[in-house]
JSON list of C-alpha atoms and ligand atoms in Angstrom, two decimals:
[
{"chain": "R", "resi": 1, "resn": "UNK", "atom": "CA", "xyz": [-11.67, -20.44, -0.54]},
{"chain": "R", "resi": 2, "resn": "UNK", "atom": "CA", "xyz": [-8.08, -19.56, -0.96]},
{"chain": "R", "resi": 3, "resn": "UNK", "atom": "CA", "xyz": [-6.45, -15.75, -1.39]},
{"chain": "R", "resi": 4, "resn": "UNK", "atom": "CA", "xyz": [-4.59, -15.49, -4.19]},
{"chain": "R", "resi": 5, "resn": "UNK", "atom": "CA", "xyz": [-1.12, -13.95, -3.50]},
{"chain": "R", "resi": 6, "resn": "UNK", "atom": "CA", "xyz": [-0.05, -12.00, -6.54]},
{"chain": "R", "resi": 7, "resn": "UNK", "atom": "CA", "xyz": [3.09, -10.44, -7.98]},
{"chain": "R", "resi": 8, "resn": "UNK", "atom": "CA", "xyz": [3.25, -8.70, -11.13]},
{"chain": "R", "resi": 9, "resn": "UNK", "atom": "CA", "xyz": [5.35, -5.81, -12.79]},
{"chain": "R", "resi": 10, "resn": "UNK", "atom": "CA", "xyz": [3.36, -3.03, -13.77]},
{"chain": "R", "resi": 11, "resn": "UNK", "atom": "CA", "xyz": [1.71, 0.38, -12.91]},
{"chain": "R", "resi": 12, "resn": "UNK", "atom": "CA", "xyz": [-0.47, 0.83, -9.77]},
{"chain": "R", "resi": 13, "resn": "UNK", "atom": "CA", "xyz": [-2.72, 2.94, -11.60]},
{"chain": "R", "resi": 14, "resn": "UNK", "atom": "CA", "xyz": [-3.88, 0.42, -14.24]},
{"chain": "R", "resi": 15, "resn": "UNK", "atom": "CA", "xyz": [-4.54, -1.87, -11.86]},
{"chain": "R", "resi": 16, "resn": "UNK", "atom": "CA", "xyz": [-8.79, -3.29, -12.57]},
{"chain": "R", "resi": 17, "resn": "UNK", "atom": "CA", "xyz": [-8.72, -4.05, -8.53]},
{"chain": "R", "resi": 18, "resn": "UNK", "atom": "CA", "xyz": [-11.85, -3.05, -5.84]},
{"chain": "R", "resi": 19, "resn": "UNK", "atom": "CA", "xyz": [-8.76, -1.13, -4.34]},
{"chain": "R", "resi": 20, "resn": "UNK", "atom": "CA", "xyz": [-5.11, -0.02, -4.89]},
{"chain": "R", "resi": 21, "resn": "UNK", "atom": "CA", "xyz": [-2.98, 1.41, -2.37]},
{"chain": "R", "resi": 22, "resn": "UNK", "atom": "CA", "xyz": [-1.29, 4.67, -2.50]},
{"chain": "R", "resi": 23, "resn": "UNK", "atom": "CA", "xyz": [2.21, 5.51, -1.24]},
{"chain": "R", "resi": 24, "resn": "UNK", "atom": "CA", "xyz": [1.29, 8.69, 0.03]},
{"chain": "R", "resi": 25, "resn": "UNK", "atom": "CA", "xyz": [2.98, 11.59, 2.83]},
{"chain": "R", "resi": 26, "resn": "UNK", "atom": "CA", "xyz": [0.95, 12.71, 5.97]},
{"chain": "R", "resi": 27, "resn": "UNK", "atom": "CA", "xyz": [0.27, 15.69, 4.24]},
{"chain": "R", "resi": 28, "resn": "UNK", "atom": "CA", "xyz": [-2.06, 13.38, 1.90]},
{"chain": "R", "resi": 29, "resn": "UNK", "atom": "CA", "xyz": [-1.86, 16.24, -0.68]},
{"chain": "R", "resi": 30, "resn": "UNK", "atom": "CA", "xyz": [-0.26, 14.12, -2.90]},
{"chain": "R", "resi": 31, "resn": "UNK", "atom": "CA", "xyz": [3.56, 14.02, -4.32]},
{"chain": "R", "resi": 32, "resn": "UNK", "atom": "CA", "xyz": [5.74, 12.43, -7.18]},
{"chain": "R", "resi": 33, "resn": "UNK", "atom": "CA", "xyz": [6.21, 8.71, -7.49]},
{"chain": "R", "resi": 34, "resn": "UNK", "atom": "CA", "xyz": [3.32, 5.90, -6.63]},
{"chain": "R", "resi": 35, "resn": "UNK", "atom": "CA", "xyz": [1.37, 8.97, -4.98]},
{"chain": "R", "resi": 36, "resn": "UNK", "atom": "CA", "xyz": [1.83, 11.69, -8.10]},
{"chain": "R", "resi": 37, "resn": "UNK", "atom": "CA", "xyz": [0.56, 8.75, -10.84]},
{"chain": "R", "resi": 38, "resn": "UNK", "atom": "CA", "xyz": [-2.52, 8.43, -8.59]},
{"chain": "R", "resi": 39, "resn": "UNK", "atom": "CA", "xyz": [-3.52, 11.64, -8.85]},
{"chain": "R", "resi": 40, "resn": "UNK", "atom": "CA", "xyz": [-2.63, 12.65, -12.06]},
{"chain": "R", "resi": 41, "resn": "UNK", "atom": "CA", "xyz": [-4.08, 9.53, -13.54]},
{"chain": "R", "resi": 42, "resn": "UNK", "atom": "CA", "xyz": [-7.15, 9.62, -10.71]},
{"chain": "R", "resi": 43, "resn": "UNK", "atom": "CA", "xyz": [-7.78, 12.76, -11.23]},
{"chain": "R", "resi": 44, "resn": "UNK", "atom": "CA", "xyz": [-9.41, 16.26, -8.86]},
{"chain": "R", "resi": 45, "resn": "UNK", "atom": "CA", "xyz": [-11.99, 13.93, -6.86]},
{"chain": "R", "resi": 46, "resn": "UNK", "atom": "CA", "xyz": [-9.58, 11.88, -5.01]},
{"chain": "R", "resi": 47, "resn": "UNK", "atom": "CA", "xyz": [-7.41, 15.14, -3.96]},
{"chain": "R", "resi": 48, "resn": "UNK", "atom": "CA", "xyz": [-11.06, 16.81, -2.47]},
{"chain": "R", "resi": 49, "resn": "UNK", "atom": "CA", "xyz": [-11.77, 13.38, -0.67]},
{"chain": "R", "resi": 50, "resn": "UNK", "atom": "CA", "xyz": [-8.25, 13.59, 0.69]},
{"chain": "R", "resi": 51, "resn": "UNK", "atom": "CA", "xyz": [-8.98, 17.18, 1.74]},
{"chain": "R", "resi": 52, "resn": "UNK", "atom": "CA", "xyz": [-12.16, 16.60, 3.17]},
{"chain": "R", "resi": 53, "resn": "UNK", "atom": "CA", "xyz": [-10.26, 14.08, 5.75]},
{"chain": "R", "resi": 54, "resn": "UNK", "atom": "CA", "xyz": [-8.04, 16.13, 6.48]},
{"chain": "R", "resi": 55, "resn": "UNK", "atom": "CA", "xyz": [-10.41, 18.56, 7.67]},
{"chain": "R", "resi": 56, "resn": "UNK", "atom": "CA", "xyz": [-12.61, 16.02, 9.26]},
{"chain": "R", "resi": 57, "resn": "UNK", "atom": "CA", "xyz": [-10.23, 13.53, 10.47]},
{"chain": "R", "resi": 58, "resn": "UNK", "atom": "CA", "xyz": [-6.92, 14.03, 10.72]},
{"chain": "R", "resi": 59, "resn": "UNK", "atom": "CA", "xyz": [-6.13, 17.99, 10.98]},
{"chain": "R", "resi": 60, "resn": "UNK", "atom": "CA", "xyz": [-2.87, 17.29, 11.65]},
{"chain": "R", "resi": 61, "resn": "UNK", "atom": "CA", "xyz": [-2.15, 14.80, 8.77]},
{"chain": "R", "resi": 62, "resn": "UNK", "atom": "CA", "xyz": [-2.34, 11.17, 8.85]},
{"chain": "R", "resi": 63, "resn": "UNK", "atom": "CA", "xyz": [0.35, 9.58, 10.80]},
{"chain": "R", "resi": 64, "resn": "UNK", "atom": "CA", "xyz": [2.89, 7.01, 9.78]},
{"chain": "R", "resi": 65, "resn": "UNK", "atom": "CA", "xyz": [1.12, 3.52, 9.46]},
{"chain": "R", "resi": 66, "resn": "UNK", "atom": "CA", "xyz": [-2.38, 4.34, 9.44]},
{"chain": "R", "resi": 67, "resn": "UNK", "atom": "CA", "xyz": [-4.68, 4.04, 6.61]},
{"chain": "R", "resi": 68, "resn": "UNK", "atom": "CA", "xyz": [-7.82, 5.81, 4.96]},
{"chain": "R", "resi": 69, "resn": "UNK", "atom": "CA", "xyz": [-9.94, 5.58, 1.91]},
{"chain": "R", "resi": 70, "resn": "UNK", "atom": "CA", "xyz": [-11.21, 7.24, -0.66]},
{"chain": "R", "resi": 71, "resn": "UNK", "atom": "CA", "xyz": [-12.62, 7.53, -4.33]},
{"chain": "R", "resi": 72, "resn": "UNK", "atom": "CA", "xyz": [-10.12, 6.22, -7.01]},
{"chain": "R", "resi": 73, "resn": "UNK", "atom": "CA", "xyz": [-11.95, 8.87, -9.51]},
{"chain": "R", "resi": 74, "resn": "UNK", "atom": "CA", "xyz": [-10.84, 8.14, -12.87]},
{"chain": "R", "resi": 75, "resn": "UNK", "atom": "CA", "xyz": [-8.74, 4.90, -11.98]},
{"chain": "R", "resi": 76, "resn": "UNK", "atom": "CA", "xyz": [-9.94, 1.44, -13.31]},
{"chain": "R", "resi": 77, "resn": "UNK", "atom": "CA", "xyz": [-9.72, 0.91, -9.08]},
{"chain": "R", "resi": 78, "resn": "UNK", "atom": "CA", "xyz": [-13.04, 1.14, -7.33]},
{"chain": "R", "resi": 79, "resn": "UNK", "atom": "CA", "xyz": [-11.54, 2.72, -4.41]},
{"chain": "R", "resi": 80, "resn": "UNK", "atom": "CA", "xyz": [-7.89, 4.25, -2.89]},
{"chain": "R", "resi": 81, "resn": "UNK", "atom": "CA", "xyz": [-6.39, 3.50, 0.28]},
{"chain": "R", "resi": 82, "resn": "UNK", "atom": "CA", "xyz": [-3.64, 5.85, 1.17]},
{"chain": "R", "resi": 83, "resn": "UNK", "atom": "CA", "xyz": [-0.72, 5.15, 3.94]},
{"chain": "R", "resi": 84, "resn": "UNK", "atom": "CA", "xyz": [2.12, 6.53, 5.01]},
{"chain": "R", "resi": 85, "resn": "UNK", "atom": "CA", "xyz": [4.91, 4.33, 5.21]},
{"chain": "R", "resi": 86, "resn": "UNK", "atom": "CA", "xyz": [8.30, 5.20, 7.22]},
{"chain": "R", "resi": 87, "resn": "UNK", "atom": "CA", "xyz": [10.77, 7.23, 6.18]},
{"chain": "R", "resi": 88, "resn": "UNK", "atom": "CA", "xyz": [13.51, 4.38, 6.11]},
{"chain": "R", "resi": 89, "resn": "UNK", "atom": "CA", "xyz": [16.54, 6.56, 8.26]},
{"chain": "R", "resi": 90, "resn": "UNK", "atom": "CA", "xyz": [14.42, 8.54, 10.24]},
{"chain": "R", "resi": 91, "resn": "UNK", "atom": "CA", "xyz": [13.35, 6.00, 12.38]},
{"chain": "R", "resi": 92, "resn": "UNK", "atom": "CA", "xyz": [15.77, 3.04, 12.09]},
{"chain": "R", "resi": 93, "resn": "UNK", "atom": "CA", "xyz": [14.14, 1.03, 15.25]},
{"chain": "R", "resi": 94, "resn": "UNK", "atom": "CA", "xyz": [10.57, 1.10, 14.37]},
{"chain": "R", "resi": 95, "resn": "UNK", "atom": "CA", "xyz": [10.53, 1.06, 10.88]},
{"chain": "R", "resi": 96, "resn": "UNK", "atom": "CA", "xyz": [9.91, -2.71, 10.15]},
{"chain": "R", "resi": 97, "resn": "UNK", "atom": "CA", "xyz": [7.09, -2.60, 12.74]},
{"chain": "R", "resi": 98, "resn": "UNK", "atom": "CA", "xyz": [5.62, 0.97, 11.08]},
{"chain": "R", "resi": 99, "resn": "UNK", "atom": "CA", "xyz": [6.13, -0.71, 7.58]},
{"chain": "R", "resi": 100, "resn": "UNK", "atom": "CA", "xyz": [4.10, -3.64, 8.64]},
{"chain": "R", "resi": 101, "resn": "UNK", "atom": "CA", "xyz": [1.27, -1.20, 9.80]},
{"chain": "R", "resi": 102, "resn": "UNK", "atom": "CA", "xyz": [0.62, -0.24, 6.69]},
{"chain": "R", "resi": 103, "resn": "UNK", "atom": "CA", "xyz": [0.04, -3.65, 5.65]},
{"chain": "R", "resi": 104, "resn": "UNK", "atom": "CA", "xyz": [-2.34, -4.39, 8.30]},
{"chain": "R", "resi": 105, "resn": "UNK", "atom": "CA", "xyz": [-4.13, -0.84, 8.25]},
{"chain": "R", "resi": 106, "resn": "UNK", "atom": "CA", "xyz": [-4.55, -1.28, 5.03]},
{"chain": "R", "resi": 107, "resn": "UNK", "atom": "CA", "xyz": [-5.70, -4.49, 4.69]},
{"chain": "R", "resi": 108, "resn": "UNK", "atom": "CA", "xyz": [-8.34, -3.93, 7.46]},
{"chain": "R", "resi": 109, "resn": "UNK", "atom": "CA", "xyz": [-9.83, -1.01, 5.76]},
{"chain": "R", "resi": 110, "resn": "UNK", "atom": "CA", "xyz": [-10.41, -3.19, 2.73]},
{"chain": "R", "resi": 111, "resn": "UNK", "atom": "CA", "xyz": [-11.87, -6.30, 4.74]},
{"chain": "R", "resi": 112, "resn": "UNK", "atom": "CA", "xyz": [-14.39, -3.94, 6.38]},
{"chain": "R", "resi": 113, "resn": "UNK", "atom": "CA", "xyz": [-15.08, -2.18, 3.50]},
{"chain": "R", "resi": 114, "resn": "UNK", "atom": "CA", "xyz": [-15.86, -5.03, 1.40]},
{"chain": "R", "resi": 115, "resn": "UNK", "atom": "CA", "xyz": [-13.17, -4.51, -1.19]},
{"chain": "R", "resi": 116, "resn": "UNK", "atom": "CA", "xyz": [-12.16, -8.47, -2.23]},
{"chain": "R", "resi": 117, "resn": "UNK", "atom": "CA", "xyz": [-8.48, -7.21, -4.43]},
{"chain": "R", "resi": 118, "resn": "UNK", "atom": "CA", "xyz": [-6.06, -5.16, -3.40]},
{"chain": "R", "resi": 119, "resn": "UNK", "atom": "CA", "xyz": [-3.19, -4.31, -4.81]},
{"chain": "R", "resi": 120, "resn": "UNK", "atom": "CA", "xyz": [0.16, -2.36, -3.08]},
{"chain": "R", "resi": 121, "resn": "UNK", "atom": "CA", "xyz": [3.52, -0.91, -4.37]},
{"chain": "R", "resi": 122, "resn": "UNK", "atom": "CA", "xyz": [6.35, -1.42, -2.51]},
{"chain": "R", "resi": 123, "resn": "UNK", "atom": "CA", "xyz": [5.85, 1.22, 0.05]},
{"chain": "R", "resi": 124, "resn": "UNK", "atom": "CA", "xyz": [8.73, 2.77, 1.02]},
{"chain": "R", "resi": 125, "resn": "UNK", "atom": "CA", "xyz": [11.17, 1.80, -1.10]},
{"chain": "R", "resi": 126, "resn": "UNK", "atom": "CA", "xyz": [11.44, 4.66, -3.23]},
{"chain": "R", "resi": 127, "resn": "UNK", "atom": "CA", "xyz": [11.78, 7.87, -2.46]},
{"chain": "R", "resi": 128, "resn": "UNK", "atom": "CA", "xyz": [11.35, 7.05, 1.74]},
{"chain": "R", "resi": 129, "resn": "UNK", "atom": "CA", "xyz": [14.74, 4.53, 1.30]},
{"chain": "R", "resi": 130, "resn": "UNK", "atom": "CA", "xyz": [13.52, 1.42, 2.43]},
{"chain": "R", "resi": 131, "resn": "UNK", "atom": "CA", "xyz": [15.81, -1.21, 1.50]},
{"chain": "R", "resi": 132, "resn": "UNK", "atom": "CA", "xyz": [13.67, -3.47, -1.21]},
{"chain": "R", "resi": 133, "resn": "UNK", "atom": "CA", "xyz": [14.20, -6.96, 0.10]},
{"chain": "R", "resi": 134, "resn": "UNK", "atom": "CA", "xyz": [13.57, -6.42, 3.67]},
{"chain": "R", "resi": 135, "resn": "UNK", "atom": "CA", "xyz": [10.25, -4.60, 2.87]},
{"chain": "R", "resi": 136, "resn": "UNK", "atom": "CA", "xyz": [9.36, -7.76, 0.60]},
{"chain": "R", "resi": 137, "resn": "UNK", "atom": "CA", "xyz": [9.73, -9.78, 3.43]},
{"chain": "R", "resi": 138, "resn": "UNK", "atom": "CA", "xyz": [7.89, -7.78, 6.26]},
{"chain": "R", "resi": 139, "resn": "UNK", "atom": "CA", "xyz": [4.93, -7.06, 3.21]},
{"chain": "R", "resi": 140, "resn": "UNK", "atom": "CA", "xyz": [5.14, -10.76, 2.59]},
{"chain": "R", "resi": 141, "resn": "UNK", "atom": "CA", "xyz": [4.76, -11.80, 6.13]},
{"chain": "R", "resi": 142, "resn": "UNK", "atom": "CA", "xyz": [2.39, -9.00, 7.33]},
{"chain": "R", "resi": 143, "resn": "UNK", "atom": "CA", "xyz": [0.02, -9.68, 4.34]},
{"chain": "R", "resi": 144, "resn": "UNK", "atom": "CA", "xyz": [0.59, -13.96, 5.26]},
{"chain": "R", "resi": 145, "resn": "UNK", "atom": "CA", "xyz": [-0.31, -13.14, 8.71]},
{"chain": "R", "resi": 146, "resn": "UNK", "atom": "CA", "xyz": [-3.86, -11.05, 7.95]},
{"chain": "R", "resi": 147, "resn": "UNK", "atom": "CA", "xyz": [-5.25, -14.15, 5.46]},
{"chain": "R", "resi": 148, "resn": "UNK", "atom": "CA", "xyz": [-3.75, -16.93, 7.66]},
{"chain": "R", "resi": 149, "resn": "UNK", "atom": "CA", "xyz": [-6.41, -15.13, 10.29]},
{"chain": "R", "resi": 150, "resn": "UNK", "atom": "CA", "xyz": [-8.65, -14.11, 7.85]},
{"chain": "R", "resi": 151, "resn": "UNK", "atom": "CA", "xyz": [-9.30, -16.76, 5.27]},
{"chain": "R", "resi": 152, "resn": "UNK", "atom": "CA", "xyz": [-12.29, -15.79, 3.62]},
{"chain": "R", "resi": 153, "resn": "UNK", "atom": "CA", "xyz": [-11.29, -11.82, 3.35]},
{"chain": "R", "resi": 154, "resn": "UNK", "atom": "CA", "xyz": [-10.02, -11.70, 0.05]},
{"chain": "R", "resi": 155, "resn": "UNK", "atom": "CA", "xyz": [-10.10, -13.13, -3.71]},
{"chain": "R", "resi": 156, "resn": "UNK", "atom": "CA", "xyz": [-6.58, -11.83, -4.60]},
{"chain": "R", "resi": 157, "resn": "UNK", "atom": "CA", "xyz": [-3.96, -9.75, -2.61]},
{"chain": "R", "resi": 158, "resn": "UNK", "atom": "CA", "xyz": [-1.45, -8.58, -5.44]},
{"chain": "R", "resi": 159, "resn": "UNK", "atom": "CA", "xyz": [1.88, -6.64, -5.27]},
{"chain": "R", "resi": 160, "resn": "UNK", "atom": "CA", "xyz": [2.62, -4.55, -8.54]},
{"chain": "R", "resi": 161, "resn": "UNK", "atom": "CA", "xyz": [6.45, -3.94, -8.59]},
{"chain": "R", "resi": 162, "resn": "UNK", "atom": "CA", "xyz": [7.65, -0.81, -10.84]},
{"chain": "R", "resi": 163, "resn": "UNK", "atom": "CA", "xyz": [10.48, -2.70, -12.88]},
{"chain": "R", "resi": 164, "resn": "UNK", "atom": "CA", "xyz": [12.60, -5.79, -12.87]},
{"chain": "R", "resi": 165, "resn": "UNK", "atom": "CA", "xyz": [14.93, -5.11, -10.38]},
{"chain": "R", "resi": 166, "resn": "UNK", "atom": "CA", "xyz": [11.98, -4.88, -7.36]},
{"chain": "R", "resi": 167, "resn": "UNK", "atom": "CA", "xyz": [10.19, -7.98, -9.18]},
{"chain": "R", "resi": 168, "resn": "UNK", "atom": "CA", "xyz": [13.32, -10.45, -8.93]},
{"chain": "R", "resi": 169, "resn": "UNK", "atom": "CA", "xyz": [13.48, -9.03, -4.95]},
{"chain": "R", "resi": 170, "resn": "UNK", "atom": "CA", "xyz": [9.84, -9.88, -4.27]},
{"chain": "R", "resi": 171, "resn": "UNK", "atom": "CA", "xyz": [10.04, -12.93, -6.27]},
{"chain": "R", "resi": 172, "resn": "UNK", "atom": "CA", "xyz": [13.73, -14.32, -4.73]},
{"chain": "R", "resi": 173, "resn": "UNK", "atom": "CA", "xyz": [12.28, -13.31, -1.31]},
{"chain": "R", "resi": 174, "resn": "UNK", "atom": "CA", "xyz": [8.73, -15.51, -1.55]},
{"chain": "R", "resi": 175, "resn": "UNK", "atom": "CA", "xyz": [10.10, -18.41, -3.41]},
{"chain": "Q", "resi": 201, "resn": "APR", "atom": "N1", "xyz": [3.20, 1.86, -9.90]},
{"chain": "Q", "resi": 201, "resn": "APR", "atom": "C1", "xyz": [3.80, 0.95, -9.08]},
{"chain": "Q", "resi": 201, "resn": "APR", "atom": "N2", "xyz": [4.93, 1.22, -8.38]},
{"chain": "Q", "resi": 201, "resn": "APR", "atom": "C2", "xyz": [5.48, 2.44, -8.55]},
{"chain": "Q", "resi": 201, "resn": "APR", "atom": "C3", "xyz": [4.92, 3.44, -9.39]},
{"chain": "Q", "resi": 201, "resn": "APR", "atom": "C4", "xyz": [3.73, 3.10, -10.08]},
{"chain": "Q", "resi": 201, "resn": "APR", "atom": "N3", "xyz": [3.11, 3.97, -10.90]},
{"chain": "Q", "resi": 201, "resn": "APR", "atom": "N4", "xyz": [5.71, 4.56, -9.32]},
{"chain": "Q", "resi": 201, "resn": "APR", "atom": "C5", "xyz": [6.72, 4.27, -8.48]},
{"chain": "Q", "resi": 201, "resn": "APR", "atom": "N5", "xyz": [6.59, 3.00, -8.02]},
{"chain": "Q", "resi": 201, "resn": "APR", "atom": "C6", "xyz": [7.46, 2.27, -7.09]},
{"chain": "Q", "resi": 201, "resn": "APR", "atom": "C7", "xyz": [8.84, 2.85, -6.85]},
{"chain": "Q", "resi": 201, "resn": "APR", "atom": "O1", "xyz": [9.75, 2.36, -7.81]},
{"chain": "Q", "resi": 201, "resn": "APR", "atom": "C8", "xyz": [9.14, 2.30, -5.45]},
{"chain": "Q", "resi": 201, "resn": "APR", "atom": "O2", "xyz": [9.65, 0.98, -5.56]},
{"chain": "Q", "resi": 201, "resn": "APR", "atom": "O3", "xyz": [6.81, 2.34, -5.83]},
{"chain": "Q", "resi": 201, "resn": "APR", "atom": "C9", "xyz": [7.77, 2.23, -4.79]},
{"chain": "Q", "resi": 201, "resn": "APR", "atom": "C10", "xyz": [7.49, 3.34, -3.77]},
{"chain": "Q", "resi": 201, "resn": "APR", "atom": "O4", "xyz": [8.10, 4.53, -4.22]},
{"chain": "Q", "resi": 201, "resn": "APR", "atom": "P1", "xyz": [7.50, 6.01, -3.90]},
{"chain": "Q", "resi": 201, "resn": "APR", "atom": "O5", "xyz": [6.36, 6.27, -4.80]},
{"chain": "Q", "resi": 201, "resn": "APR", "atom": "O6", "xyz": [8.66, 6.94, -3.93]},
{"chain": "Q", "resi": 201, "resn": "APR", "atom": "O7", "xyz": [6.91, 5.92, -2.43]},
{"chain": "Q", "resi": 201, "resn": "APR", "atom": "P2", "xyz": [7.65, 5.96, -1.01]},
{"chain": "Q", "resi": 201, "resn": "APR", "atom": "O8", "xyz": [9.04, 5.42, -1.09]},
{"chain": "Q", "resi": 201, "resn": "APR", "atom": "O9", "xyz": [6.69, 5.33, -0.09]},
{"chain": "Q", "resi": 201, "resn": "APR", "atom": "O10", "xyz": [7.77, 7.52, -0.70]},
{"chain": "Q", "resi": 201, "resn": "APR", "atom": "C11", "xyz": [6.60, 8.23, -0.40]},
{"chain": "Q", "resi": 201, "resn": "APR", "atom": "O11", "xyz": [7.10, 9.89, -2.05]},
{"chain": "Q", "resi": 201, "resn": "APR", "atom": "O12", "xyz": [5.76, 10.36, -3.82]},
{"chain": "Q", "resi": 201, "resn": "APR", "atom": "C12", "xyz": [6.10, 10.77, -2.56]},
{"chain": "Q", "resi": 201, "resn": "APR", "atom": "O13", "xyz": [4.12, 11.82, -1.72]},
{"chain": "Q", "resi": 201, "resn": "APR", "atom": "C13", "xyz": [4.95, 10.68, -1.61]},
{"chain": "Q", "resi": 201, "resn": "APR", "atom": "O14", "xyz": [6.11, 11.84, 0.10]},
{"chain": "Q", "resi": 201, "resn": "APR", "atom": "C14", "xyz": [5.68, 10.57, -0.30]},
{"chain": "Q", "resi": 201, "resn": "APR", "atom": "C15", "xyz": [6.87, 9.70, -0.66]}
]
């Protein structure tokens, strides 16, 4: 059994995957790139699942790095994970480690939740400033790291870059 390590260019939100992962704020209350297609496209039931943790889990929003799921509602996805990734020049220093959190987080949640295909943006690259090829490489390595220790996790681990420039990063960095 081998993991299949994908990347394509495309939309997060058409992805037919058990699980795609939003780029979403603390707040979890959604926002404008990755996190505003989800939710537009996903529709009320994932923003009530996101308010019910919240109010359950984390009161104080969900920090930096960590990971939750819920319904994908209208989405061809059966399920969303949402992290928060770092804000690139707020926290210089821990950034790369904080980035790579939301690779393992997420991944985790998926293994123990039985979803066999995930699929992630580029977290942080956009509107939180992360500069695209180093987050290729730490989402490269953190992702290489969870199936080299988990080999039977996952069918299919896939990145889904937004447009050409982000495609020829991810593609230049894992060749
Ligand atoms: N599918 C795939 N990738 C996308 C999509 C999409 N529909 N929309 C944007 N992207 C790409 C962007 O081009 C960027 O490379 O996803 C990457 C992450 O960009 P953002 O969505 O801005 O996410 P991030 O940088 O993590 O910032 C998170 O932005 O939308 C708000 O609520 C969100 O406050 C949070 C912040």
């Amino acid at each position: 059994m081998t993991t299949q390590l994908t990347l394509i260019k495309g939309d997060i939100t058409n992805q037919s995957v058990d699980a795609i992962v939003n780029a979403a704020n603390s707040s979890l209350m959604g926002g404008g790139g990755v996190d505003g297609a989800i939710h537009r496209k996903g529709g009320a039931a994932i923003l009530d699942a996101c308010k019910e943790i919240r109010r359950t889990q984390w009161r104080g929003g969900l920090p930096t790095g960590k990971a939750v799921l819920t319904t994908a509602g209208a989405l061809p996805a059966q399920a969303v994970i949402h992290t928060v990734g770092p804000i690139y020049k707020q926290d210089r220093e821990r950034a790369p480690s904080l980035l790579r959190a939301c690779v393992s987080s997420s991944l985790t949640l998926a293994h123990t939740s039985n979803l066999r295909t995930i699929a992630f943006p580029a977290i942080s690259t956009g509107v939180y400033g992360y500069p695209m090829r180093e987050a290729a490489t730490l989402m490269r390595d953190e992702s290489q790291q969870y199936i080299d220790t988990h080999p039977e996790a996952f069918d299919e681990i896939r990145f889904v870059l937004f447009d050409d420039r982000a495609l020829q990063i991810f593609q230049d960095v894992w060749s």
